[in-house]
Short mmCIF file of C-alpha atoms (C1' of nucleotides) in Angstrom, two decimals:
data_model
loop_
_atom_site.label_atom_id
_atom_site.label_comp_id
_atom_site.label_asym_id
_atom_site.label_seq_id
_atom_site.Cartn_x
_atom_site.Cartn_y
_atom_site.Cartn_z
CA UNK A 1 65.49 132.68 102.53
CA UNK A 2 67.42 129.06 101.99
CA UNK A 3 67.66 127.15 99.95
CA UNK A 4 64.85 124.60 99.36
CA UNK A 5 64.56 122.65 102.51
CA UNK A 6 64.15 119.25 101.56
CA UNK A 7 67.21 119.09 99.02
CA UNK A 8 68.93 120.90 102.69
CA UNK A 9 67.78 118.04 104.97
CA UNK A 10 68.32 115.39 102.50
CA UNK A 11 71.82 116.36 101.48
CA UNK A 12 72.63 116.84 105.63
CA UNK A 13 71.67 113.47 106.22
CA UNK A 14 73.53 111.91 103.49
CA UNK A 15 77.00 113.51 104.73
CA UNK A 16 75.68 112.20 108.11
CA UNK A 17 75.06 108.76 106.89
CA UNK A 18 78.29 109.00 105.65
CA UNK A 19 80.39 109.90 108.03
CA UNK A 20 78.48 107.26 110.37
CA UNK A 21 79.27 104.70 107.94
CA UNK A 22 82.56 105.56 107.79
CA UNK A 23 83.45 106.12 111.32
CA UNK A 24 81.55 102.49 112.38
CA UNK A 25 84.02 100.70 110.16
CA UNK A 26 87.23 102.59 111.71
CA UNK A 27 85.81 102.90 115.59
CA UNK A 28 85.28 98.68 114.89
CA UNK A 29 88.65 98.10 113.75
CA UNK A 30 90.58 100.05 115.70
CA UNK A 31 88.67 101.87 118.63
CA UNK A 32 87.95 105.29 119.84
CA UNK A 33 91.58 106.75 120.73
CA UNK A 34 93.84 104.92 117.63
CA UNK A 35 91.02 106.30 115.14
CA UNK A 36 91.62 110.02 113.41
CA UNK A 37 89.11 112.50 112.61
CA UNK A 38 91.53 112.73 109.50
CA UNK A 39 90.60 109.15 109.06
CA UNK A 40 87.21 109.41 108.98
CA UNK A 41 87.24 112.39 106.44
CA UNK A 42 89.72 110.51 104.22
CA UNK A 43 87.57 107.88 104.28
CA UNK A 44 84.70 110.12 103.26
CA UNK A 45 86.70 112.24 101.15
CA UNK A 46 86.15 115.22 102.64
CA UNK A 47 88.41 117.87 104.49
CA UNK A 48 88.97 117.39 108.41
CA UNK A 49 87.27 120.56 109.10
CA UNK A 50 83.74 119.50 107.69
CA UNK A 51 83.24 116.67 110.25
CA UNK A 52 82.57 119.30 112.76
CA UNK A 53 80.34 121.19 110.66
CA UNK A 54 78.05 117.82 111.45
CA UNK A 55 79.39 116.95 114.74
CA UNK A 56 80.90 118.75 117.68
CA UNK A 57 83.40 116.04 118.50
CA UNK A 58 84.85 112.86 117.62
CA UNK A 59 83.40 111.62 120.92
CA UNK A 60 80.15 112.50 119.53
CA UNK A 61 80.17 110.63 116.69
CA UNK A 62 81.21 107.64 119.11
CA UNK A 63 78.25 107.85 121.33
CA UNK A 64 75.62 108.30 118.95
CA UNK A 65 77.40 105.08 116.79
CA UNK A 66 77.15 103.53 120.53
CA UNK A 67 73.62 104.38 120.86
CA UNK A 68 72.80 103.14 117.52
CA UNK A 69 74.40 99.70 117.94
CA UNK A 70 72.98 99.41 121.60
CA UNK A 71 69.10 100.19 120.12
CA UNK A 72 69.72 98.15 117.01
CA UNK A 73 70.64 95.03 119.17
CA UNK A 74 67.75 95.60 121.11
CA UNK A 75 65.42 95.93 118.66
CA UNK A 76 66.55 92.43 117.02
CA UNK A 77 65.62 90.65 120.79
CA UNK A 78 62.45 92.41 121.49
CA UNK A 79 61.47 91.50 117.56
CA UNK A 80 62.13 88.07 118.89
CA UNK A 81 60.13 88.54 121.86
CA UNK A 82 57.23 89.74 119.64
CA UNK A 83 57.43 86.41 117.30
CA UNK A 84 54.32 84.15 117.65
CA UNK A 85 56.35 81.32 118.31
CA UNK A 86 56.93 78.35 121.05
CA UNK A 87 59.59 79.44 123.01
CA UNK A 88 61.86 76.94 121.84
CA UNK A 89 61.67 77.71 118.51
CA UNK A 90 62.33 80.97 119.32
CA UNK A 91 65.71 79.53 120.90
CA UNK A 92 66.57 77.81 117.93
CA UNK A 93 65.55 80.40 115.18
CA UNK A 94 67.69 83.30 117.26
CA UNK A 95 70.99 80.87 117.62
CA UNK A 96 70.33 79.82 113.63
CA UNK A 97 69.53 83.61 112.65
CA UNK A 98 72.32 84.75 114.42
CA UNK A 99 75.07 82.57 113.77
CA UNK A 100 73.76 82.98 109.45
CA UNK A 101 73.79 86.71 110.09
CA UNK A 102 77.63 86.98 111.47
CA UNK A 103 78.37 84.55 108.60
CA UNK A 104 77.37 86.73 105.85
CA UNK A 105 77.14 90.55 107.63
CA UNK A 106 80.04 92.40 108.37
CA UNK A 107 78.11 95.60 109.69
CA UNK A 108 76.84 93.14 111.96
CA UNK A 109 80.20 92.02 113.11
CA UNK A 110 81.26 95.52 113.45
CA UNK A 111 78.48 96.41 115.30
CA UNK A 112 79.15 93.70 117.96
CA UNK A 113 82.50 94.70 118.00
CA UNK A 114 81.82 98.42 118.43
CA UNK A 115 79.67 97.25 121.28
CA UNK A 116 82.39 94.54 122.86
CA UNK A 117 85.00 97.24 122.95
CA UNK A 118 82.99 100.18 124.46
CA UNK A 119 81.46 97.31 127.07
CA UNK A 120 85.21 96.47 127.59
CA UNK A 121 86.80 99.81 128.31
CA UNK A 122 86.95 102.28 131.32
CA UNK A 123 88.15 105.24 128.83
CA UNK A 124 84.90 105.85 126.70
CA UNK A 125 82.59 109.30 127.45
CA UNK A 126 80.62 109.52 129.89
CA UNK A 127 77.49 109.21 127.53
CA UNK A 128 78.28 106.25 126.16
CA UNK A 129 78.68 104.34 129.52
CA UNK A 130 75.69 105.47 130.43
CA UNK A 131 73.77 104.24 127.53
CA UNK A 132 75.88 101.23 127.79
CA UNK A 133 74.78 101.11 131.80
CA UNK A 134 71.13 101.13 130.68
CA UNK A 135 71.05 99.10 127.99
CA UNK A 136 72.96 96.41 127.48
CA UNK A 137 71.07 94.14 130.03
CA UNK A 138 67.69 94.45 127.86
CA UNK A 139 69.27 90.91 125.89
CA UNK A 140 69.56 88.59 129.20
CA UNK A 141 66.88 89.41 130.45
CA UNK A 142 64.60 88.92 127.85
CA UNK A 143 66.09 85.48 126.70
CA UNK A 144 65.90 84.74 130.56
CA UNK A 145 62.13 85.05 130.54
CA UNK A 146 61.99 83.15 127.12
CA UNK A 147 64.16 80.69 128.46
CA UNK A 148 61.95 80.33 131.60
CA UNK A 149 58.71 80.04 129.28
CA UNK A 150 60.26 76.86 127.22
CA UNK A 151 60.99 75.22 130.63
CA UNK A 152 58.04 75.48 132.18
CA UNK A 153 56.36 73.87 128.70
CA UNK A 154 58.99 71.67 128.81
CA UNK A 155 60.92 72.24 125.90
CA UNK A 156 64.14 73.98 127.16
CA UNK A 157 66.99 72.40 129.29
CA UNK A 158 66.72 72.46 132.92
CA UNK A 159 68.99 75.15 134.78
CA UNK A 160 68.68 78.38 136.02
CA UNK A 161 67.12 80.85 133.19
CA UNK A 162 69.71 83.93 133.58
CA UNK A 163 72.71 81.24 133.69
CA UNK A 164 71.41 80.02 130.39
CA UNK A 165 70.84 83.16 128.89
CA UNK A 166 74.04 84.34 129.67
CA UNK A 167 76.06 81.38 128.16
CA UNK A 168 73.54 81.66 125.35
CA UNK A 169 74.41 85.58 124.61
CA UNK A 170 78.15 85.89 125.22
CA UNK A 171 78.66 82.80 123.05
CA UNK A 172 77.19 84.23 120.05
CA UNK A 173 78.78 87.10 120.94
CA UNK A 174 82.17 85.91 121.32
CA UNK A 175 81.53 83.36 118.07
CA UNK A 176 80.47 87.22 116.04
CA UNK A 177 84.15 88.48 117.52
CA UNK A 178 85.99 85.76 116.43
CA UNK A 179 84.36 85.94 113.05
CA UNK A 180 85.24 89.77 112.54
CA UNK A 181 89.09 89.51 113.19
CA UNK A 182 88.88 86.29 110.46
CA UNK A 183 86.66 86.88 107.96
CA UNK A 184 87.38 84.89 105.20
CA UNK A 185 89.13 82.21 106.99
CA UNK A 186 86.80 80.51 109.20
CA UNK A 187 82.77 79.77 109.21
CA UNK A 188 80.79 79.55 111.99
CA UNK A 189 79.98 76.34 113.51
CA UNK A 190 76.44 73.66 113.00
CA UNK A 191 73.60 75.65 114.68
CA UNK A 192 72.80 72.28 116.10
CA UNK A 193 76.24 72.30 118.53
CA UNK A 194 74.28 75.51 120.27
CA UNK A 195 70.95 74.48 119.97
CA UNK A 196 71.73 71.48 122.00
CA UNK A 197 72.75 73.84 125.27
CA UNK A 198 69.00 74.85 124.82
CA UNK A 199 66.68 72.42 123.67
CA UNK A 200 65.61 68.64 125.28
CA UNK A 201 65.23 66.29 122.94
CA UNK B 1 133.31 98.32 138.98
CA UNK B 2 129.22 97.75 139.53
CA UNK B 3 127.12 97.72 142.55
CA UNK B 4 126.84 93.79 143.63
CA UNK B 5 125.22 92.38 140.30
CA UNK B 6 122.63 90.37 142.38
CA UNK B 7 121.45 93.17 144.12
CA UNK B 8 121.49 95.22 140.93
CA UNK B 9 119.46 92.30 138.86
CA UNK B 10 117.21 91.68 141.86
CA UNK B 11 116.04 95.65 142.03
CA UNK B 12 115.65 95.97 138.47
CA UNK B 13 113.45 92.69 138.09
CA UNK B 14 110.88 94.17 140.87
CA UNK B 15 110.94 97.31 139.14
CA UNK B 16 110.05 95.79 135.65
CA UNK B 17 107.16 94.07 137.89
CA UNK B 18 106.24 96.61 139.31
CA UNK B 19 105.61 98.52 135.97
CA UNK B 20 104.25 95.21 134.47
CA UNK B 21 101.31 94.51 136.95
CA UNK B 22 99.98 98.40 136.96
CA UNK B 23 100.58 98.43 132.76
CA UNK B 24 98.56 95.27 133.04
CA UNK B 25 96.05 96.70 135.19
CA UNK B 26 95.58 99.82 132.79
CA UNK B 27 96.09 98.37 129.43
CA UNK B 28 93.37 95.73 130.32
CA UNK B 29 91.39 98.35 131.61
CA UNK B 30 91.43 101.14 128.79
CA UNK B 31 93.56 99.98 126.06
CA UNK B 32 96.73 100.70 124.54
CA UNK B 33 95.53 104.37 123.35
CA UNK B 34 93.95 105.48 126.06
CA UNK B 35 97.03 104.68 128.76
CA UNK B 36 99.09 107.13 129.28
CA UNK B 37 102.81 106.64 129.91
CA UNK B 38 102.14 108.93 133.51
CA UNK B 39 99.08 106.76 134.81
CA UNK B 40 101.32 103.68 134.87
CA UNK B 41 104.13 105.87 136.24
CA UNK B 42 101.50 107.50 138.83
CA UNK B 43 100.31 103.96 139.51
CA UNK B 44 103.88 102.23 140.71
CA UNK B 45 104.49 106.01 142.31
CA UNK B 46 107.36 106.66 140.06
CA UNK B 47 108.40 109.86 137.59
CA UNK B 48 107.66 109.51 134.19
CA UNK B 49 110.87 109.50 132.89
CA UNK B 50 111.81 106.21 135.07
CA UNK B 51 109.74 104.16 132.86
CA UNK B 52 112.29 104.68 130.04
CA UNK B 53 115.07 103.37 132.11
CA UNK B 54 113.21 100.40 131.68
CA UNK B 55 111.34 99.95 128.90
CA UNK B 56 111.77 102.01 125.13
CA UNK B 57 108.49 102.87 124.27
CA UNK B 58 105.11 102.10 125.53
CA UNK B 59 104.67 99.92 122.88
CA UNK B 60 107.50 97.99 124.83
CA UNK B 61 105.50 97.68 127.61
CA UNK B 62 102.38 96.30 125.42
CA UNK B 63 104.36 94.04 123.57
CA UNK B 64 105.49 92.14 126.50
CA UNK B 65 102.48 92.06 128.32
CA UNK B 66 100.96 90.69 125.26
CA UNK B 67 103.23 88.06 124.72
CA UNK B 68 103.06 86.77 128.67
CA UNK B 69 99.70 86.46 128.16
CA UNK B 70 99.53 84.39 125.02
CA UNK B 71 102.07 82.38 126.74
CA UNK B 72 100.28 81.94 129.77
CA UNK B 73 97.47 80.72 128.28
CA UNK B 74 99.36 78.47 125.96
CA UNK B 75 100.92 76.87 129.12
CA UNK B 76 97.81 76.52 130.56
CA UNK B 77 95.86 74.65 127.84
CA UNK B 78 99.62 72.54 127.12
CA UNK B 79 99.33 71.32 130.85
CA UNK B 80 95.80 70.17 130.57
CA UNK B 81 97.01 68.57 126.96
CA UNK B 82 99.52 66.23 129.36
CA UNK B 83 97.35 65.78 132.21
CA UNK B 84 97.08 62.40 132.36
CA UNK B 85 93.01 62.00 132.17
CA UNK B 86 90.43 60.69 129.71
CA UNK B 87 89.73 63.09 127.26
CA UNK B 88 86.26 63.86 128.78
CA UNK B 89 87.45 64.37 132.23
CA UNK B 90 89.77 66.61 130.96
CA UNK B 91 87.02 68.57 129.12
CA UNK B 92 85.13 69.19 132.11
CA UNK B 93 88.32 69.80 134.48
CA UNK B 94 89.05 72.72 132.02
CA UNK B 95 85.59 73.79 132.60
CA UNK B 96 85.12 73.82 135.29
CA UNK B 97 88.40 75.12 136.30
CA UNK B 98 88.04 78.36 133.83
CA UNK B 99 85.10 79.09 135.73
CA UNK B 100 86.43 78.81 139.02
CA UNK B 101 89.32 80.85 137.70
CA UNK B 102 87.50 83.76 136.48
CA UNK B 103 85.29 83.67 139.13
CA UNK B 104 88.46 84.31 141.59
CA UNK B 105 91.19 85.52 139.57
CA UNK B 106 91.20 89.11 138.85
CA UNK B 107 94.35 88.50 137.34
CA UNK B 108 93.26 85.80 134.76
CA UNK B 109 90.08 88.21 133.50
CA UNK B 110 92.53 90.69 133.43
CA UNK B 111 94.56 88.86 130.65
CA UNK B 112 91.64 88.12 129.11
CA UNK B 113 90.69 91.09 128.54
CA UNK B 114 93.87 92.08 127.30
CA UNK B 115 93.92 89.33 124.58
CA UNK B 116 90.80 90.66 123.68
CA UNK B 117 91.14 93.78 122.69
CA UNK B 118 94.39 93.15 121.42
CA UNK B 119 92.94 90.58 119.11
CA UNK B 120 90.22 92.81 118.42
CA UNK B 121 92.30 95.57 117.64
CA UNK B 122 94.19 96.04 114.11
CA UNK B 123 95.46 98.89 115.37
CA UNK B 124 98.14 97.66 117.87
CA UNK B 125 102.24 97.23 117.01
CA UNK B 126 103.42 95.37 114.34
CA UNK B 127 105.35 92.84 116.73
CA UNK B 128 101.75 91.96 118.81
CA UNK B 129 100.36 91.69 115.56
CA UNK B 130 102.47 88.98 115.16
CA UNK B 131 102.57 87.01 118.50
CA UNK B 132 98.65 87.40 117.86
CA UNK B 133 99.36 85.37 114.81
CA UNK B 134 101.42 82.99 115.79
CA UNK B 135 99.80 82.24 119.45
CA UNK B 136 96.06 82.92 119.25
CA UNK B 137 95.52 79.33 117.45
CA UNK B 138 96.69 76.60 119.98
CA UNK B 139 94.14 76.62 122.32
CA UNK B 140 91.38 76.03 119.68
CA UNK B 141 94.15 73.23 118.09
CA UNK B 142 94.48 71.47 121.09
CA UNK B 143 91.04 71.44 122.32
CA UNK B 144 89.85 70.16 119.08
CA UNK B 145 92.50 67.05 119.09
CA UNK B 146 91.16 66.34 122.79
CA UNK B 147 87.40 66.26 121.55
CA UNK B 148 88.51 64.56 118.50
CA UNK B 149 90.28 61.49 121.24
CA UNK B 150 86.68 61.96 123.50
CA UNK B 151 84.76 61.14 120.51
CA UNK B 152 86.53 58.03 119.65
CA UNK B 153 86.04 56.89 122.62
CA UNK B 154 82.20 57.42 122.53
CA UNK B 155 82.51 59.79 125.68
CA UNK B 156 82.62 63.34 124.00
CA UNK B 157 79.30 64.42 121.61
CA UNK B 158 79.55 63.96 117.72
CA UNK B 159 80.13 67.04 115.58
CA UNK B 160 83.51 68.75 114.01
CA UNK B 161 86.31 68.58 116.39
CA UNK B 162 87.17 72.04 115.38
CA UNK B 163 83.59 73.28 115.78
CA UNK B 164 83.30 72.03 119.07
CA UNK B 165 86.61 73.38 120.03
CA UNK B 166 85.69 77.15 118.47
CA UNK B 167 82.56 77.15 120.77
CA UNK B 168 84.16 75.92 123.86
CA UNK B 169 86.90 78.59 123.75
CA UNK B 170 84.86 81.59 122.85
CA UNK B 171 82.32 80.86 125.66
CA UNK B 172 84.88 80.69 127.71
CA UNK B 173 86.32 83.61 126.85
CA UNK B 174 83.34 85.61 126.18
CA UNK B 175 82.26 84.74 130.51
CA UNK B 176 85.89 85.76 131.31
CA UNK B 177 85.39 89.41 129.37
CA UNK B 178 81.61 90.07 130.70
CA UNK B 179 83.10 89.07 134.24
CA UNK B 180 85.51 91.50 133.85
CA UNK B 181 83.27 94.18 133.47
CA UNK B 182 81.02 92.91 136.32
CA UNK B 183 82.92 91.96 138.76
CA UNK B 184 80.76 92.58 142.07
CA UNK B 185 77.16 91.89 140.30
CA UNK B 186 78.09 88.60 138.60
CA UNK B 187 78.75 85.13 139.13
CA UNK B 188 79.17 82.50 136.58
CA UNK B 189 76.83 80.47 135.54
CA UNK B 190 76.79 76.52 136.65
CA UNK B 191 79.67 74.13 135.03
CA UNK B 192 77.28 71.53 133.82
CA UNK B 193 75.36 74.00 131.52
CA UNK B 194 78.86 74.29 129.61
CA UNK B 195 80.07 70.40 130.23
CA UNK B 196 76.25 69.08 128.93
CA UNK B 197 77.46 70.61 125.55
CA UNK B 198 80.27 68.35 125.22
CA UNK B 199 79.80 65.57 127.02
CA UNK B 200 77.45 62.40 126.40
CA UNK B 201 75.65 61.39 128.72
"C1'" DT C 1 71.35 140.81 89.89
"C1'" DG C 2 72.44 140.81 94.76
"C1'" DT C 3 71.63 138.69 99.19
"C1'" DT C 4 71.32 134.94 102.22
"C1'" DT C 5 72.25 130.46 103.82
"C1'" DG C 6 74.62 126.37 104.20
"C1'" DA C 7 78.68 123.48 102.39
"C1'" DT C 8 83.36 123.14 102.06
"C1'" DT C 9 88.26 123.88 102.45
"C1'" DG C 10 92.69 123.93 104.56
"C1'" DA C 11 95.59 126.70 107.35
"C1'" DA C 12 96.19 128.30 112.25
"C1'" DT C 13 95.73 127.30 117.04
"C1'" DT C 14 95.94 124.65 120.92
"C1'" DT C 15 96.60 120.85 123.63
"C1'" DA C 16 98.23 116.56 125.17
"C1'" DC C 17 101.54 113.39 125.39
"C1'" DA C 18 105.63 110.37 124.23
"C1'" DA C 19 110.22 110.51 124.53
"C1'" DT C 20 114.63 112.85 125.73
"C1'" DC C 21 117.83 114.84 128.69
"C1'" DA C 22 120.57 117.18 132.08
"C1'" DA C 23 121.05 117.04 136.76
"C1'" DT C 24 121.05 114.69 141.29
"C1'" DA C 25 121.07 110.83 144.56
"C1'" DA C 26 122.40 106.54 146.28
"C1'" DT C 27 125.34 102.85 146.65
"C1'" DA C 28 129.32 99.66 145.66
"C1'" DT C 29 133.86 98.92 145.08
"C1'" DA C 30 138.70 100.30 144.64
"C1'" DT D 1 137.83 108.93 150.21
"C1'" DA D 2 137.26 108.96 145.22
"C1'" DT D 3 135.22 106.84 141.28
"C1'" DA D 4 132.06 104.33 138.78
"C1'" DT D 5 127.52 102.76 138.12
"C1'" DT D 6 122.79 102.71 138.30
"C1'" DA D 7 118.31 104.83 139.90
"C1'" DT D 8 115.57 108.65 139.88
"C1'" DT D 9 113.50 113.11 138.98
"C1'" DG D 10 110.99 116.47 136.52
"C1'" DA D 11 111.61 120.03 133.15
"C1'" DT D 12 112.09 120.36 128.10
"C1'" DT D 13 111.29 119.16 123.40
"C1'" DG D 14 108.98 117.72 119.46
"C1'" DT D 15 105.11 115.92 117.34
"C1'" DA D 16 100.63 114.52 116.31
"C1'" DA D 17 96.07 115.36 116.38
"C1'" DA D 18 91.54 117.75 117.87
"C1'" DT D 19 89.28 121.72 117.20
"C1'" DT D 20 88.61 126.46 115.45
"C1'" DC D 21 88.31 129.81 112.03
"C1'" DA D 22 88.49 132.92 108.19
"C1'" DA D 23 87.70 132.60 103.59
"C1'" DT D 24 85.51 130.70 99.40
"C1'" DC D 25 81.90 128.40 96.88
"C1'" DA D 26 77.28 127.11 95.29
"C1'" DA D 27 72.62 127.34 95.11
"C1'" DA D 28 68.01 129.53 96.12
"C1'" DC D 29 65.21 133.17 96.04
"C1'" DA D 30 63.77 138.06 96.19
#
DNA sequence: TGTTTGATTGAATTTACAATCAATAATATA
DNA sequence: TATATTATTGATTGTAAATTCAATCAAACA
């Protein structure tokens, strides 16, 4: 009837992969509205019209992109979470893990800036405010409780948990953002200037 | 020959205002792409077509708003520069008078946010490419000589200058953006979390 | 070999919007 | 009052880009 499946599937997900790759590193740079479908399939090298043979809209390939970042950041914090470590080194490990990953990533540093500009516009689709809505608290929170943890062991600086977690997240965040729009010229600073927010000595 | 210049100058300055604040407003809120010439028009209550009696393009518009806020900023962080204080106080002035700021100042996250995502954008005009350039380093310049006169004197923590300096100003900037977003739900976090990173105790 | 299915192309269609423009209004000055 | 000047409107134009579509191609399998 088809042709054999596997090969079918296999090749589908490759132009998928693809055109996810693709469209990450253009939505990134320049957003949902100043990006081209024409883009994208130039930067695939194939014709406009085949995008839609995989997706029903450029907003489409935006949300799931959205969706993917959003669960891939997620992922990375509960994986903390999960670590059999004192909460303090769990502090420490994150800020030295992430600051080493936006040094030497730049699919991480376009995935926080995917992220950053959805979080930061009005004008995305519907779907990917929503997604947005429900999951991008899932990082303070959980570096609240771990936060709260190390205090109470007496590890971690005194101060309210969710204040601490939120200078702790939109710093690295902001440091990844800085990174992408500078790549080669600049390198992120000592762990240690971080790690001292967190840690008692 | 004209209608009294004054009058003339006077009705055409409140107009450009007028068209400034709302482009502000959107452009912050959605981005150069997604702002359409009529929703700023809608938003002073004017016709389209009045906005080019003004301005030439919407990139105009951008352009300028980009540029006041790069200067604004600038100012800002040249004024603390002469305040005449110790290089620590100053450090936790700024601090804690960012804070206060975006806490209060819808205005200020507002500019923020429009630095942002112009700096985060390469797809914006040539000419805010260029202001980007030329503007976007001073804060971090400044704020690392100030660190570099606190440390001298024993009164700011050890560490690069410049380090220091990057962290300060994207935490900053990073609690301006996610207030932005927030507004109602958030408050930020206590100055002496921020402060403890820079200053010795 | 002929049929079916999915991949692929690029032209055609449609829509949205930036920018222009001709026309009108309001006011100042001569 | 007549003229000049600027403000204002909203319809018109031109263009760019998203999406659709008819046609072709390639491979599997009967």
């Amino acid at each position: 009837m088809a042709r054999n499946q596997q090969q079918n599937e296999k090749m589908r997900e490759d132009r998928i992969k693809q055109i996810q790759a693709e469209a990450l590193h253009q939505f990134a740079n320049k957003g949902l509205f100043a990006t081209k479908i024409r883009d994208i399939a130039e930067g695939v090298g194939m014709a406009q019209g085949l995008i839609y043979h995989y997706y029903k809209s450029k907003e489409d390939i935006y949300v799931e992109l959205i969706k993917n970042a959003l669960d891939k950041m997620n992922a990375a914090v509960l994986m903390l979470k999960e670590t059999p470590l004192p909460p303090h080194e769990k502090i420490s490990m994150a800020i030295k893990q992430m600051l080493y990953t936006i040094e030497t990533s730049e699919d991480f540093t376009q995935t926080c800036r995917l992220i950053a500009q959805a979080t930061n516009s009005t004008a995305i689709p519907e779907d990917a405010k929503k997604l947005i809505e429900e999951k991008r608290d899932l990082p303070y929170q959980e570096l609240a409780k771990i936060i709260a943890a190390g205090q109470k062991e007496g590890t971690i600086t005194a101060g309210d948990p969710k204040e601490l977690a939120l200078v702790f997240w939109t710093s690295l965040n902001g440091l990844a953002i800085y990174k992408a729009t500078r790549r080669e010229h600049t390198s992120m600073p000592d762990p240690g200037i971080l790690i001292n927010i967190f840690l008692k000595e």
